[in-house]
Amino acid sequence: MRHKFLHFICFTLLIAGITACSPSSKSTVEKRYTFNDILDIAYTPDTLHRCYGWFTDAGSWMGFTLPEKDKWVNGFCGPFSLDMFRRQWIAQSATVVSFAKDAQAGFVPDSTCYYPGELYMSAHSENGNITQRFNFVSASTALLRIEADKAEELVLTGSQWGKDMTVTVEQNSVIARHPSGETVIVTFTPDVQLAKSDNNYTAHLHATKYPVNVAISFFASEKEMTAGLQNLSTLLNDPEKALQANAERWEGYLTKILRTDMKPEYDRIAVKAVTTLIANWRAHRGGLLHEGIVPSHAVGYFVGFWAWDTWRFSAGTAKFDPELAKNNIRAMFDYQQPDGMIIDCIYTDPSENNARDSKPPLVCWAVDEIFTHTGDTTFVAEMYPQLLSYYKWWYEKRDHNRNGMCEYGSTDGTLEAAAWESGMDNAIRFDDAVMLKNEGYEDAWSMDQESVDLNAYLAMECKLLKKFAGLLNVPFDGPDYSDKVADYFFDKNINFFCDRRLKDNSFIEEPGCEAYTPLWTEIATQEQVDKMLPMLQDTAKFSTYIPFPTIAADNPKYNPRGYWRGPIWLDQTYFAIRGLRNYGYNKLADEYTLQVFDRLSGLKEGAPIHENYGTHTGERLKAPHFSWSSSHLLMMYDDYGKETKR
């Protein structure tokens, strides 16, 4: 839907007390304006310390918040530097707005809102009302649009510039520099009067028509700034094109993911998931040679790209932004090792990259999701040799006894890195594991147990590699043990899938979420799944308040806050639910899906989507604004109500 942002007025929807704003020039409203307050990111940084969620978009490395109503600042708060290595507020607010005649008077907040891809605020003083809207128009620049209910002179200034920031005024721009090289530029139209005072600025805007447009840009270096500045005058002279592109991009996202047969509260979950993924999108920078998605912008140590996280994000975004999905995969393969290994994680500073381990192989699934939504065989052809090399690496360097069943391991021989490679760092099944050196290599070590999830993933990768080879009319020459995995790992003693010890081939009978994987990858037999059902439906074990915890809830080692030793991880819950659906248990899968949607704390409200949740409570636990939880919520939303059987 094409949408012109020529003039905006604010209207109040009295139904349910919800405030919304939409342009008056269109009879229909963009989808995003039907999802008001999609996330609660209200935070006024009065001491310039961190908070736990920002508004950001278009791959930007800067973030903003809405001011808290009881700590009001009449401007969007920020920017905040989202880089892992220098995370701090650059200003409490780079653009505080007031009327010139009452520049010192306080403003009273009327309303604020976080729409998907847009922030809005309205406040009044004794002299009138000012509304502000905020959209990202590129990875480096956001556009602030200001309107007032009378043609009065406006004044803008910065509030509480951060430590070590130096503010100067050059022509029609305010430039705030940090010794690190990071720079924020606030750019006005040429008719604005700019003056510097102390380490701040004052801008006088003689507004005769609205909106007034102000560009806020963020650059990591002088070189980046020089390139970026060239576009600002064009943007301010004619902002409509950039704003229309923003509107169309978000309309496209929501149109592609929203169903017409779901309840509004479940639509809201899907939109929140998309908003979270896009807020975690980062443009290429430094050692990140392609754009991609970080696990969580709100947690400093997650500001990089991880392998199996990336595969999930790319599968989740394939439907609504396949180019971002492709580039995220490319970013990880930029660091593929000569032997085919994909390393654990990469950062803007490559010296911080972790090559001690890999991560579970799910990348062919992500590529196939992209192909499913785009039909792009060119991308499949680009990736196929690299995918095949990575697949073969597992059998070359992670199969200790050469029986075709692989183990998690590491390049440095440490159990710590091997547990990381599994993605389930402290899982109970690894409590007694030890490391074994793999013959013929200095950098190849395995745990002394073969893992069912790893080999189920590899079986699916094998199936998809054969599919890709057929599409491209090229040979598949990798190992194939996929028809042996299910029987090998099915423990008939407890009717459940379990890891096996190398020393005596015995099962590690600590039932956990790794058993969901053969159902999701569809390598289990119908008989095996039928036999698993009593344990999966046992409310003391896996059919808990939020279904499908990481281990059976009655295990003596179960810990409700134990990371991979009890809590709910939504990727694993999705694997179980989709796995049941794969074997004809559609009604049961729908029931479990609604338990997730209805019981996770804050999911249908303004709370962020979290890394994991309490099994018996649905409480939010680790990192907020978490991308892979968002990806799998989108998948659950998409699957709900669909009849699926092998």
XYZ file of C-alpha atoms in Angstrom:
646
model
C 0.000 0.000 0.000
C 1.452 3.345 -1.006
C 1.214 5.946 1.672
C 2.053 9.672 1.610
C 3.405 11.314 4.725
C 2.558 14.926 3.765
C 0.699 15.949 6.872
C -0.259 14.108 10.033
C -2.950 14.823 12.585
C -3.520 12.936 15.766
C -6.865 11.422 16.643
C -7.980 9.559 19.714
C -9.692 6.205 19.586
C -11.973 6.097 22.583
C -12.664 2.382 22.187
C -10.952 0.631 25.092
C -9.074 3.824 25.826
C -6.510 3.136 23.101
C -4.698 6.110 21.594
C -3.604 5.841 18.001
C -2.332 8.211 15.353
C -2.737 7.974 11.636
C -2.518 10.320 8.668
C -5.701 12.106 7.738
C -4.943 11.959 4.021
C -5.827 8.269 3.637
C -9.113 6.488 4.183
C -7.307 3.304 5.193
C -4.725 2.965 7.922
C -1.416 1.167 7.588
C -1.390 -2.158 9.395
C 1.232 -0.974 11.851
C -1.136 1.629 13.299
C -3.447 -1.163 14.442
C -0.673 -2.465 16.735
C -0.155 0.355 19.196
C 2.259 -0.003 22.125
C 3.710 -3.151 20.603
C 6.567 -3.034 23.135
C 7.086 -1.071 26.328
C 10.443 0.680 25.949
C 9.720 3.715 28.132
C 12.942 4.796 29.831
C 14.381 8.215 30.660
C 18.157 7.896 31.120
C 18.612 10.478 33.863
C 22.004 9.043 34.861
C 22.909 7.825 31.370
C 23.094 4.191 32.408
C 21.787 1.252 30.435
C 18.217 0.086 30.057
C 16.764 -3.096 28.597
C 15.333 -2.299 25.210
C 15.496 0.303 22.465
C 13.704 1.336 19.300
C 15.925 0.742 16.308
C 15.341 -0.283 12.706
C 16.864 -0.686 9.230
C 20.040 -2.286 10.571
C 21.050 0.744 12.630
C 23.619 0.624 15.426
C 21.846 3.374 17.401
C 18.759 3.038 19.573
C 16.156 5.295 21.192
C 13.514 5.053 23.898
C 10.306 6.831 24.741
C 10.607 9.042 27.827
C 8.863 7.881 30.967
C 5.791 9.981 31.679
C 6.846 10.652 35.279
C 10.368 11.623 34.103
C 9.304 13.509 31.020
C 11.738 14.839 28.462
C 10.057 16.420 25.442
C 12.118 14.489 22.963
C 12.909 10.880 22.129
C 15.652 9.623 24.426
C 18.982 8.803 22.868
C 20.732 7.866 20.824
C 22.331 4.909 22.557
C 25.356 3.208 20.994
C 24.430 -0.436 20.442
C 27.940 -1.668 19.640
C 29.186 -4.410 21.957
C 32.439 -2.620 22.711
C 31.089 0.841 23.598
C 27.535 0.656 24.828
C 26.472 3.968 26.332
C 23.982 6.792 26.028
C 25.308 9.488 23.732
C 22.696 11.884 25.127
C 19.650 11.781 27.320
C 17.968 13.337 24.287
C 19.689 14.846 21.282
C 16.539 16.791 20.309
C 14.399 18.280 23.083
C 11.586 20.393 21.568
C 9.724 23.393 23.007
C 8.042 26.625 22.002
C 10.476 29.545 21.923
C 8.255 31.688 24.147
C 8.272 29.083 26.934
C 11.552 27.257 26.349
C 12.014 26.856 30.093
C 8.440 25.784 30.776
C 7.642 22.190 31.465
C 5.684 20.032 29.061
C 2.961 17.666 30.217
C 2.841 14.335 28.374
C -0.374 13.435 26.604
C 0.487 10.133 24.942
C 3.339 8.007 23.665
C 3.308 4.975 21.431
C 5.647 2.389 19.919
C 4.209 1.216 16.623
C 6.098 -1.316 14.518
C 8.783 0.837 12.891
C 7.677 4.151 14.409
C 7.724 6.094 17.676
C 5.146 8.743 18.529
C 4.748 11.256 21.343
C 2.492 14.165 22.145
C 2.786 16.730 24.946
C 1.483 20.178 25.764
C 2.472 23.329 27.594
C 0.423 26.416 28.338
C 1.234 27.647 24.817
C 0.098 24.648 22.858
C 0.592 21.045 21.808
C 3.620 19.477 20.114
C 3.597 16.038 18.507
C 6.673 14.153 17.321
C 7.149 11.100 15.104
C 10.323 9.124 14.561
C 11.232 6.691 11.773
C 14.490 5.199 10.554
C 15.085 5.927 6.883
C 18.405 4.040 6.657
C 20.862 2.183 8.853
C 22.630 5.455 9.669
C 19.795 7.988 9.812
C 16.428 8.494 11.492
C 13.962 11.254 10.672
C 12.232 13.276 13.374
C 9.014 15.038 12.331
C 7.624 17.754 14.560
C 4.177 19.334 14.446
C 2.469 21.908 16.651
C -1.092 23.130 16.846
C -0.020 26.720 16.143
C 2.580 28.410 13.926
C 4.932 29.356 16.745
C 8.711 29.517 16.757
C 10.173 26.231 18.052
C 13.432 25.664 19.891
C 15.463 22.436 19.927
C 18.419 21.619 22.128
C 20.275 18.600 23.459
C 19.899 17.241 26.973
C 22.686 15.646 29.037
C 25.286 14.749 26.449
C 27.229 11.669 27.483
C 30.689 11.451 28.940
C 33.519 12.564 26.622
C 31.119 13.862 23.961
C 32.248 17.077 22.245
C 29.510 19.140 20.591
C 30.164 21.557 17.732
C 27.998 23.431 15.238
C 28.910 23.418 11.553
C 26.612 25.103 9.035
C 23.158 23.527 9.562
C 24.383 20.521 11.559
C 25.174 19.749 15.171
C 28.081 17.307 15.432
C 28.632 15.350 18.664
C 31.913 13.402 18.616
C 33.288 10.719 20.900
C 37.032 9.879 21.062
C 36.179 6.343 19.853
C 35.233 7.804 16.473
C 31.491 7.413 16.957
C 29.663 10.566 15.884
C 26.078 11.741 16.078
C 24.949 14.461 13.681
C 21.686 16.375 14.074
C 20.923 18.052 10.746
C 18.371 20.814 10.149
C 17.074 22.526 7.018
C 19.102 25.613 6.003
C 16.527 28.091 7.308
C 17.097 27.037 10.926
C 19.204 29.317 13.137
C 21.851 27.281 14.965
C 24.027 28.450 17.844
C 26.514 26.685 20.117
C 26.504 27.287 23.872
C 28.858 25.517 26.246
C 28.874 21.864 25.105
C 25.430 22.046 23.561
C 23.412 23.773 20.865
C 20.237 25.758 20.359
C 18.213 25.619 17.159
C 15.455 28.148 16.375
C 12.844 26.992 13.869
C 10.517 29.666 12.478
C 7.828 27.195 11.498
C 5.267 28.381 8.972
C 4.141 24.904 7.978
C 4.377 21.465 9.458
C 5.863 18.989 9.805
C 9.363 20.244 10.593
C 11.946 17.613 9.637
C 15.188 16.908 11.500
C 17.676 14.166 10.619
C 19.583 12.302 13.351
C 22.536 10.289 12.067
C 25.012 7.944 13.711
C 28.398 7.000 12.269
C 31.161 4.742 13.567
C 34.029 6.648 11.950
C 34.952 9.806 10.068
C 35.105 7.818 6.831
C 31.596 6.486 7.354
C 30.382 9.976 8.275
C 31.844 11.559 5.131
C 29.995 9.067 2.956
C 26.741 9.353 4.897
C 26.518 13.142 5.006
C 26.050 13.384 1.247
C 22.487 12.086 1.495
C 21.165 14.311 4.290
C 20.365 17.446 2.294
C 18.409 15.359 -0.236
C 16.508 13.682 2.589
C 15.513 16.963 4.265
C 14.555 18.617 0.979
C 12.193 15.779 0.123
C 11.614 13.357 3.009
C 8.450 11.870 1.470
C 10.256 9.283 -0.635
C 12.222 7.894 2.316
C 9.183 7.870 4.591
C 7.121 6.151 1.930
C 9.822 3.476 1.610
C 9.722 2.972 5.375
C 5.931 2.659 5.317
C 5.978 0.223 2.411
C 8.705 -1.879 4.010
C 6.728 -2.289 7.234
C 3.456 -2.794 5.401
C 5.223 -5.532 3.447
C 6.506 -7.224 6.590
C 3.097 -7.321 8.220
C 1.191 -8.258 5.080
C 3.472 -11.238 4.532
C 3.243 -12.631 8.055
C -0.317 -11.860 9.192
C -3.105 -14.386 8.695
C -6.761 -13.505 8.189
C -8.077 -16.263 10.445
C -6.302 -15.590 13.755
C -7.485 -13.757 16.843
C -6.176 -10.189 17.204
C -4.171 -11.097 20.322
C -2.305 -13.782 18.375
C -1.715 -11.407 15.475
C -0.131 -9.116 18.028
C 2.300 -11.858 19.067
C 3.370 -12.338 15.451
C 3.850 -8.602 14.937
C 5.850 -8.335 18.158
C 8.067 -11.165 16.929
C 8.733 -9.366 13.625
C 9.378 -6.099 15.458
C 11.895 -7.858 17.710
C 13.757 -9.443 14.808
C 13.971 -6.131 12.945
C 15.109 -4.304 16.097
C 17.969 -6.823 16.290
C 18.988 -6.297 12.656
C 22.465 -4.788 12.200
C 24.143 -3.459 9.070
C 27.588 -4.782 8.171
C 30.321 -3.207 10.267
C 33.943 -4.065 10.869
C 34.376 -7.814 10.987
C 30.693 -8.399 10.253
C 31.029 -8.370 6.488
C 27.312 -8.793 5.787
C 24.229 -7.525 7.573
C 22.529 -9.858 9.999
C 20.565 -10.259 13.218
C 21.967 -10.315 16.738
C 20.378 -12.514 19.424
C 19.376 -9.516 21.569
C 20.230 -5.822 21.286
C 19.448 -5.408 24.982
C 22.311 -7.615 26.212
C 25.852 -6.475 25.438
C 27.455 -9.892 25.079
C 24.863 -10.867 22.443
C 25.871 -8.151 19.965
C 27.429 -10.458 17.391
C 26.274 -13.264 15.099
C 26.064 -16.885 16.294
C 25.809 -19.861 13.957
C 22.693 -21.760 15.021
C 21.039 -18.511 16.086
C 21.614 -17.268 12.554
C 20.069 -20.371 11.011
C 16.941 -19.834 13.133
C 16.736 -16.104 12.383
C 17.150 -16.709 8.677
C 14.418 -19.367 8.711
C 12.173 -16.970 10.650
C 12.761 -13.945 8.405
C 12.713 -15.847 5.089
C 8.987 -15.208 4.692
C 9.035 -11.431 5.179
C 12.634 -10.309 4.441
C 14.480 -12.983 2.460
C 17.384 -10.690 1.511
C 18.176 -10.096 5.179
C 17.901 -13.850 5.732
C 20.374 -14.529 2.908
C 22.888 -11.971 4.107
C 22.756 -13.268 7.664
C 23.777 -16.706 6.362
C 26.503 -15.178 4.195
C 27.888 -13.372 7.255
C 28.610 -16.675 9.010
C 30.044 -18.295 5.873
C 32.418 -15.347 5.460
C 34.392 -17.105 8.208
C 34.060 -20.696 7.009
C 37.313 -22.507 7.785
C 39.382 -24.303 5.122
C 38.185 -27.668 6.450
C 34.517 -26.614 6.102
C 33.821 -25.731 9.753
C 31.458 -22.865 10.546
C 32.670 -21.210 13.722
C 30.524 -20.502 16.771
C 30.245 -16.713 16.667
C 31.632 -13.592 15.010
C 31.887 -9.933 16.053
C 32.702 -6.496 14.663
C 36.190 -7.114 16.084
C 37.311 -10.433 14.539
C 39.841 -10.978 17.329
C 36.845 -11.698 19.555
C 35.463 -14.430 17.262
C 35.093 -17.893 18.779
C 36.471 -20.714 16.624
C 36.789 -23.225 19.484
C 33.559 -24.907 18.419
C 30.783 -24.877 15.863
C 27.034 -24.994 16.502
C 24.274 -27.513 15.612
C 23.855 -27.827 11.821
C 20.551 -26.264 10.791
C 21.711 -24.109 7.909
C 20.284 -26.203 5.047
C 16.886 -25.827 6.735
C 17.335 -22.026 6.678
C 18.415 -22.063 3.019
C 15.445 -24.265 2.160
C 13.054 -21.865 3.901
C 14.487 -19.040 1.791
C 14.079 -21.152 -1.347
C 10.509 -22.059 -0.360
C 9.525 -18.388 -0.107
C 11.525 -17.061 -3.061
C 12.204 -19.905 -5.500
C 15.726 -18.462 -5.727
C 17.912 -21.238 -7.148
C 20.752 -18.736 -7.626
C 21.149 -18.454 -3.862
C 20.963 -22.232 -3.507
C 23.706 -22.555 -6.150
C 25.827 -19.951 -4.355
C 25.569 -21.759 -1.034
C 25.600 -25.410 -2.083
C 29.397 -26.041 -2.190
C 29.820 -24.356 1.196
C 26.880 -26.213 2.717
C 28.214 -29.533 1.494
C 31.687 -28.761 2.848
C 30.232 -27.940 6.273
C 28.130 -31.105 6.258
C 31.157 -33.276 5.448
C 33.181 -31.569 8.205
C 30.965 -33.112 10.863
C 31.710 -36.656 9.711
C 35.390 -35.908 9.230
C 36.082 -34.265 12.590
C 33.185 -35.219 14.882
C 32.813 -38.993 14.387
C 35.255 -40.512 16.856
C 34.723 -44.195 16.068
C 33.826 -43.720 12.382
C 30.441 -45.402 12.695
C 28.497 -42.611 10.983
C 27.051 -41.223 14.229
C 28.580 -37.868 15.217
C 29.394 -36.263 18.538
C 29.580 -32.668 19.702
C 33.142 -31.560 20.274
C 35.690 -28.764 20.102
C 38.891 -27.694 18.410
C 40.772 -27.180 21.681
C 39.810 -30.337 23.547
C 37.770 -28.579 26.230
C 34.426 -29.860 27.434
C 33.313 -26.251 27.861
C 33.611 -25.540 24.129
C 32.045 -28.913 23.255
C 29.007 -28.059 25.381
C 28.825 -24.706 23.594
C 28.885 -26.576 20.290
C 25.720 -28.407 21.318
C 24.066 -25.045 22.015
C 22.873 -26.484 25.342
C 25.766 -25.353 27.514
C 24.886 -26.971 30.841
C 22.520 -29.746 29.738
C 22.127 -32.612 32.192
C 22.976 -35.197 29.539
C 26.555 -33.857 29.459
C 27.177 -34.036 33.228
C 29.481 -37.058 32.977
C 30.936 -36.435 29.528
C 34.679 -36.481 28.897
C 36.648 -35.457 25.820
C 38.345 -37.801 23.365
C 41.023 -36.913 20.799
C 40.013 -37.795 17.244
C 42.696 -39.655 15.368
C 44.618 -37.866 12.647
C 43.844 -34.257 13.636
C 45.242 -31.789 16.155
C 42.051 -29.716 16.179
C 39.388 -32.426 16.404
C 37.979 -33.597 19.734
C 34.667 -35.262 20.552
C 32.607 -35.862 23.651
C 32.446 -39.523 24.569
C 28.760 -39.675 23.632
C 26.806 -39.548 20.409
C 23.938 -37.057 20.483
C 20.529 -37.775 19.022
C 19.724 -34.149 18.173
C 22.991 -33.648 16.274
C 22.462 -36.722 14.138
C 18.804 -35.884 13.552
C 19.849 -32.439 12.344
C 22.454 -34.031 10.065
C 19.846 -36.395 8.643
C 17.672 -33.431 7.713
C 20.668 -31.561 6.271
C 21.442 -34.632 4.160
C 17.892 -34.780 2.830
C 17.967 -31.090 1.915
C 21.426 -31.260 0.338
C 20.099 -34.016 -1.922
C 17.154 -31.761 -2.770
C 19.493 -28.887 -3.627
C 21.704 -31.177 -5.707
C 18.638 -32.231 -7.681
C 17.593 -28.607 -8.236
C 21.057 -27.736 -9.486
C 21.677 -30.985 -11.362
C 24.945 -31.577 -9.507
C 26.109 -34.675 -7.619
C 25.703 -35.169 -3.878
C 28.763 -37.044 -2.648
C 28.416 -36.700 1.114
C 27.934 -39.500 3.649
C 24.373 -40.590 4.323
C 23.426 -42.379 7.537
C 20.013 -40.769 7.841
C 18.055 -44.021 7.658
C 19.900 -45.408 10.698
C 19.570 -42.510 13.137
C 16.069 -43.099 14.529
C 16.491 -46.759 15.425
C 20.002 -46.168 16.740
C 18.920 -43.541 19.280
C 15.498 -44.886 20.287
C 15.698 -46.374 23.775
C 13.060 -49.107 23.869
C 13.499 -49.423 27.630
C 11.854 -46.024 28.224
C 10.358 -45.427 24.753
C 12.246 -42.184 24.233
C 15.144 -40.864 22.185
C 18.409 -40.563 24.136
C 22.128 -39.960 23.593
C 24.443 -42.988 23.661
C 27.826 -43.532 25.361
C 30.749 -44.478 23.158
C 32.413 -46.770 25.698
C 29.608 -49.344 25.922
C 26.873 -48.061 23.575
C 24.499 -47.634 26.548
C 21.778 -45.003 26.576
C 22.028 -41.857 28.717
C 18.561 -42.049 30.215
C 18.048 -38.404 31.174
C 14.979 -37.624 29.026
C 15.194 -34.114 27.623
C 14.424 -31.822 24.731
C 16.977 -33.457 22.421
C 14.316 -36.147 21.917
C 12.019 -33.658 20.153
C 14.426 -33.288 17.238
C 13.737 -36.634 15.474
C 10.049 -35.681 15.406
C 10.740 -32.243 13.975
C 13.165 -33.571 11.344
C 10.690 -36.384 10.558
C 13.143 -39.252 10.865
C 11.256 -40.992 13.700
C 8.827 -43.754 12.777
C 5.126 -43.368 13.530
C 5.416 -46.269 15.968
C 8.223 -44.552 17.876
C 6.265 -41.323 18.184
C 3.154 -43.182 19.317
C 5.205 -44.892 22.017
C 6.710 -41.551 23.129
C 3.311 -39.947 23.558
C 2.590 -41.082 27.151
C 5.793 -39.436 28.391
C 5.295 -36.334 26.255
C 1.755 -35.927 27.611
C 2.706 -36.608 31.228
C 2.019 -33.385 33.155
C 4.752 -34.250 35.636
C 7.336 -34.525 32.863
C 6.829 -32.687 29.573
C 3.192 -31.572 29.355
C 3.789 -28.787 31.865
C 2.050 -25.406 32.284
C 4.217 -24.156 29.447
C 4.796 -27.324 27.441
C 8.037 -29.106 26.640
C 10.794 -28.037 29.029
C 14.447 -28.776 28.353
C 14.382 -31.810 30.683
C 11.621 -33.813 32.300
C 10.192 -31.648 35.060
C 10.302 -34.518 37.579
C 14.037 -35.102 37.098
C 15.827 -34.616 40.459
C 18.273 -32.303 38.675
C 15.501 -30.090 37.291
C 16.110 -26.419 38.086
C 13.345 -23.908 37.222
C 16.016 -21.239 36.544
C 18.711 -23.610 35.378
C 19.242 -22.360 31.812
C 19.239 -25.702 29.907
C 18.392 -27.712 33.028
C 14.677 -26.962 33.217
C 13.295 -23.740 31.727
C 11.308 -23.436 28.537
C 13.243 -22.563 25.392
C 10.810 -21.757 22.606
C 12.906 -23.338 19.874
C 12.676 -26.691 21.631
C 8.988 -26.228 22.401
C 8.444 -25.461 18.719
C 10.339 -28.605 17.671
C 8.078 -30.697 19.914
C 4.837 -29.048 18.773
C 5.734 -29.170 15.083
C 7.000 -32.700 15.615
C 3.617 -33.808 16.934
C 1.947 -32.082 14.000
C 4.255 -33.945 11.593
C 2.889 -37.260 12.891
C -0.793 -36.399 12.726
C -1.345 -35.040 16.247
C -2.667 -31.732 14.935
C -5.291 -31.081 17.605
C -2.773 -31.736 20.349
C -0.241 -29.465 18.636
C -2.825 -26.665 18.482
C -3.652 -27.074 22.169
C 0.015 -26.799 23.104
C 0.453 -23.772 20.839
C -2.341 -21.927 22.631
C -0.782 -22.779 25.999
C 2.334 -20.978 24.816
C 0.460 -17.990 23.401
C -1.913 -17.595 26.337
C 0.395 -18.356 29.262
C 3.773 -16.751 28.592
C 4.055 -13.689 30.812
C 3.493 -10.421 28.948
C 3.501 -12.033 25.515
C 0.156 -10.544 24.457
C 0.921 -7.276 26.255
C 3.895 -4.904 26.002
C 6.592 -7.065 27.581
C 9.535 -8.104 25.407
C 9.944 -11.647 24.112
C 12.536 -13.401 26.281
C 15.274 -15.969 25.838
C 13.571 -18.519 28.083
C 10.609 -18.858 30.434
C 9.527 -20.569 33.623
C 8.132 -24.040 32.958
C 5.510 -23.945 35.716
C 4.839 -20.202 35.751
C 5.475 -18.736 32.308
C 7.634 -16.071 33.968
C 10.205 -14.247 31.872
C 13.757 -15.352 32.649
C 16.936 -14.534 30.708
C 17.652 -12.014 27.908
C 14.763 -9.793 26.693
C 14.111 -8.895 23.040
C 15.339 -12.346 22.003
C 15.468 -13.162 18.312
C 15.266 -16.934 18.223
C 12.261 -17.016 20.531
C 10.679 -14.535 18.127
C 11.498 -16.679 15.096
C 9.898 -19.746 16.615
C 6.814 -17.866 17.793
C 6.322 -16.818 14.175
C 6.589 -20.468 13.138
C 4.041 -21.558 15.760
C 1.705 -18.785 14.604
C 2.094 -19.872 10.986
C 1.545 -23.563 11.775
C -1.481 -23.193 14.047
C -4.598 -24.905 12.748
C -2.865 -26.530 9.807
C -3.393 -30.204 9.102
C 0.037 -31.726 8.659
C 1.027 -35.353 8.417
C 3.874 -37.210 6.783
